[in-house]
Coordinates of N, CA and C in Angstrom, one line a residue:
X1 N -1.9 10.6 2.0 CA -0.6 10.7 2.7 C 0.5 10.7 1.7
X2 N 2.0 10.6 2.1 CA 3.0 10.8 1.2 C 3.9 10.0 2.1
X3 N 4.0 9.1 1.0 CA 4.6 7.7 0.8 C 6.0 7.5 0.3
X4 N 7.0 7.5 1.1 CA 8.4 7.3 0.7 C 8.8 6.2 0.1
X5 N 10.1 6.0 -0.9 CA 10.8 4.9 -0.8 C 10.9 4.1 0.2
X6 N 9.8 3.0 0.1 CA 10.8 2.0 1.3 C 9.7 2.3 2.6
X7 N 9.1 3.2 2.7 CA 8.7 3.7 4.1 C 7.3 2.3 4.3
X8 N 7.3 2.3 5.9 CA 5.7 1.4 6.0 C 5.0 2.0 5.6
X9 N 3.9 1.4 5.1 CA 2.7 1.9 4.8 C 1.5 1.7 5.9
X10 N 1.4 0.1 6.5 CA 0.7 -0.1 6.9 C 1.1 -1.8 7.5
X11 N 0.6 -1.7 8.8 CA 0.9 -3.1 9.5 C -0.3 -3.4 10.0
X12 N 0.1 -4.7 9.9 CA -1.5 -5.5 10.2 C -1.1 -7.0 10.3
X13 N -2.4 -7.6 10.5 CA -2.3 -9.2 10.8 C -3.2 -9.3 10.4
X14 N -2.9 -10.5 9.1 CA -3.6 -10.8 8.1 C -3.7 -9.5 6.9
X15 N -4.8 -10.0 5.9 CA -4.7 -8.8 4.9 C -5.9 -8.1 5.1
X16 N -5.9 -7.3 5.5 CA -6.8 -6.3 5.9 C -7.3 -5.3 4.7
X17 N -5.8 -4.9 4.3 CA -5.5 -4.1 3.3 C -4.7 -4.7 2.5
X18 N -5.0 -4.5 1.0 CA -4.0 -5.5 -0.2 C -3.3 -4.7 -1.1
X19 N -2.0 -5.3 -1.3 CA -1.2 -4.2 -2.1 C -1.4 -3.6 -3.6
X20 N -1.7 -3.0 -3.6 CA -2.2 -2.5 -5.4 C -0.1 -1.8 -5.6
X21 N -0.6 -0.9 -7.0 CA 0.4 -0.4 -7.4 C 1.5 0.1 -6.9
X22 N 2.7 -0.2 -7.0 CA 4.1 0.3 -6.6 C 3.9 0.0 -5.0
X23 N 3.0 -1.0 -4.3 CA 3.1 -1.4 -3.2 C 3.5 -2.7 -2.9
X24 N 5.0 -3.3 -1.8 CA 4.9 -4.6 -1.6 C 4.5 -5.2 -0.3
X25 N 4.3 -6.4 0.1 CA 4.1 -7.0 1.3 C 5.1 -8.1 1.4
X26 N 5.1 -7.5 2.9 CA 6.2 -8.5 3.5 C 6.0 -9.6 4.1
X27 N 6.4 -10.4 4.7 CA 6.1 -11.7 5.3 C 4.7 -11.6 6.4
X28 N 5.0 -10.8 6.9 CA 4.0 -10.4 8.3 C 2.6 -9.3 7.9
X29 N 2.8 -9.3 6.5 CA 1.8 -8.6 5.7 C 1.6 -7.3 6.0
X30 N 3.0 -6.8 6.1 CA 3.2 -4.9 5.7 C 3.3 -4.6 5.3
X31 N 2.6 -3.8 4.4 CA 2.4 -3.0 3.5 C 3.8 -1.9 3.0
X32 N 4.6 -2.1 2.1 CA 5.4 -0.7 2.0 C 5.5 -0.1 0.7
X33 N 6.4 0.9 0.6 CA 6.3 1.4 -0.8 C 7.2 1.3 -1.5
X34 N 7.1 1.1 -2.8 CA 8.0 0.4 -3.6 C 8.6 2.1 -4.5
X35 N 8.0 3.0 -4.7 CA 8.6 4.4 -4.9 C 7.6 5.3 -4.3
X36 N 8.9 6.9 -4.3 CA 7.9 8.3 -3.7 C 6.4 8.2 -4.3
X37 N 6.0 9.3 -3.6 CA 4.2 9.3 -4.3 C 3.1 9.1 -3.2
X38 N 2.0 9.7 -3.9 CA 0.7 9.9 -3.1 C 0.3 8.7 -3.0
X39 N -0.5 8.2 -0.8 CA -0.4 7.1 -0.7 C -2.3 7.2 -1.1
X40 N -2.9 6.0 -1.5 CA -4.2 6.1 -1.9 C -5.0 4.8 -1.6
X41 N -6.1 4.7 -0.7 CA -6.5 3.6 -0.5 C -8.3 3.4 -1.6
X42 N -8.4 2.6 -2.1 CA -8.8 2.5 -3.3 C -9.8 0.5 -2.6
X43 N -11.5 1.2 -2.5 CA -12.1 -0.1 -2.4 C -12.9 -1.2 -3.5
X44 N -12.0 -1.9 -3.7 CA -12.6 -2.5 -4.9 C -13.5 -3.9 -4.7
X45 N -13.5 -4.6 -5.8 CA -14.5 -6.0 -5.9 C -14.1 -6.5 -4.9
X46 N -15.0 -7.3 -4.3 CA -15.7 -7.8 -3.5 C -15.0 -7.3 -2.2
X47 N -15.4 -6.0 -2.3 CA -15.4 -5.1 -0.4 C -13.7 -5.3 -0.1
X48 N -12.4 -5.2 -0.9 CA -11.6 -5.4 -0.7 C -10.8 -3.9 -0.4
X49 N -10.0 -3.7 0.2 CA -9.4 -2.1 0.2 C -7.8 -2.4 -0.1
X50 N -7.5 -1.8 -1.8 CA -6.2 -1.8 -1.9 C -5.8 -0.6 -1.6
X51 N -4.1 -0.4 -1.4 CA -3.5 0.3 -0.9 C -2.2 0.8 -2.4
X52 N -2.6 1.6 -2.7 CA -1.8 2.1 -3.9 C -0.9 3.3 -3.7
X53 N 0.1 3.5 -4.3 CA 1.4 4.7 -4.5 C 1.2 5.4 -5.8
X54 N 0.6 6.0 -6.1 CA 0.5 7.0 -7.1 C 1.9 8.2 -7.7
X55 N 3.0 7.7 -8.4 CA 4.4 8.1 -8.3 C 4.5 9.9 -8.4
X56 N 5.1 10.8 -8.0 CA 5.1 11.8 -8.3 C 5.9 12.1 -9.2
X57 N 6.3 13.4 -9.9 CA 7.1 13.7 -10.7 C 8.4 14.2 -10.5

């Protein structure tokens, strides 16, 4: 997907999904994007799924 400044990424209760790169979480554990760029969800150690921004040019 394509991930704005600022835009949600992803809402949830609890952490379902964890913020990797150029990603922040909010109080209520939503996911946003910290700059433009390709949105990328990426499953790592121990069966976790981060949620990364890959910045464009």
């Amino acid at each position: 997907g394509d991930g704005g400044f600022g835009n949600i990424l992803v809402r949830q209760r609890g952490t379902k999904y964890h913020p990797g790169d150029n990603v922040g979480m909010g109080r209520d554990h939503t996911l946003f994007s910290l700059t433009s760029g390709k949105v990328k969800f990426d499953k790592k150690h121990a069966g976790r799924t981060f949620v990364t921004v890959e910045p464009t040019i």
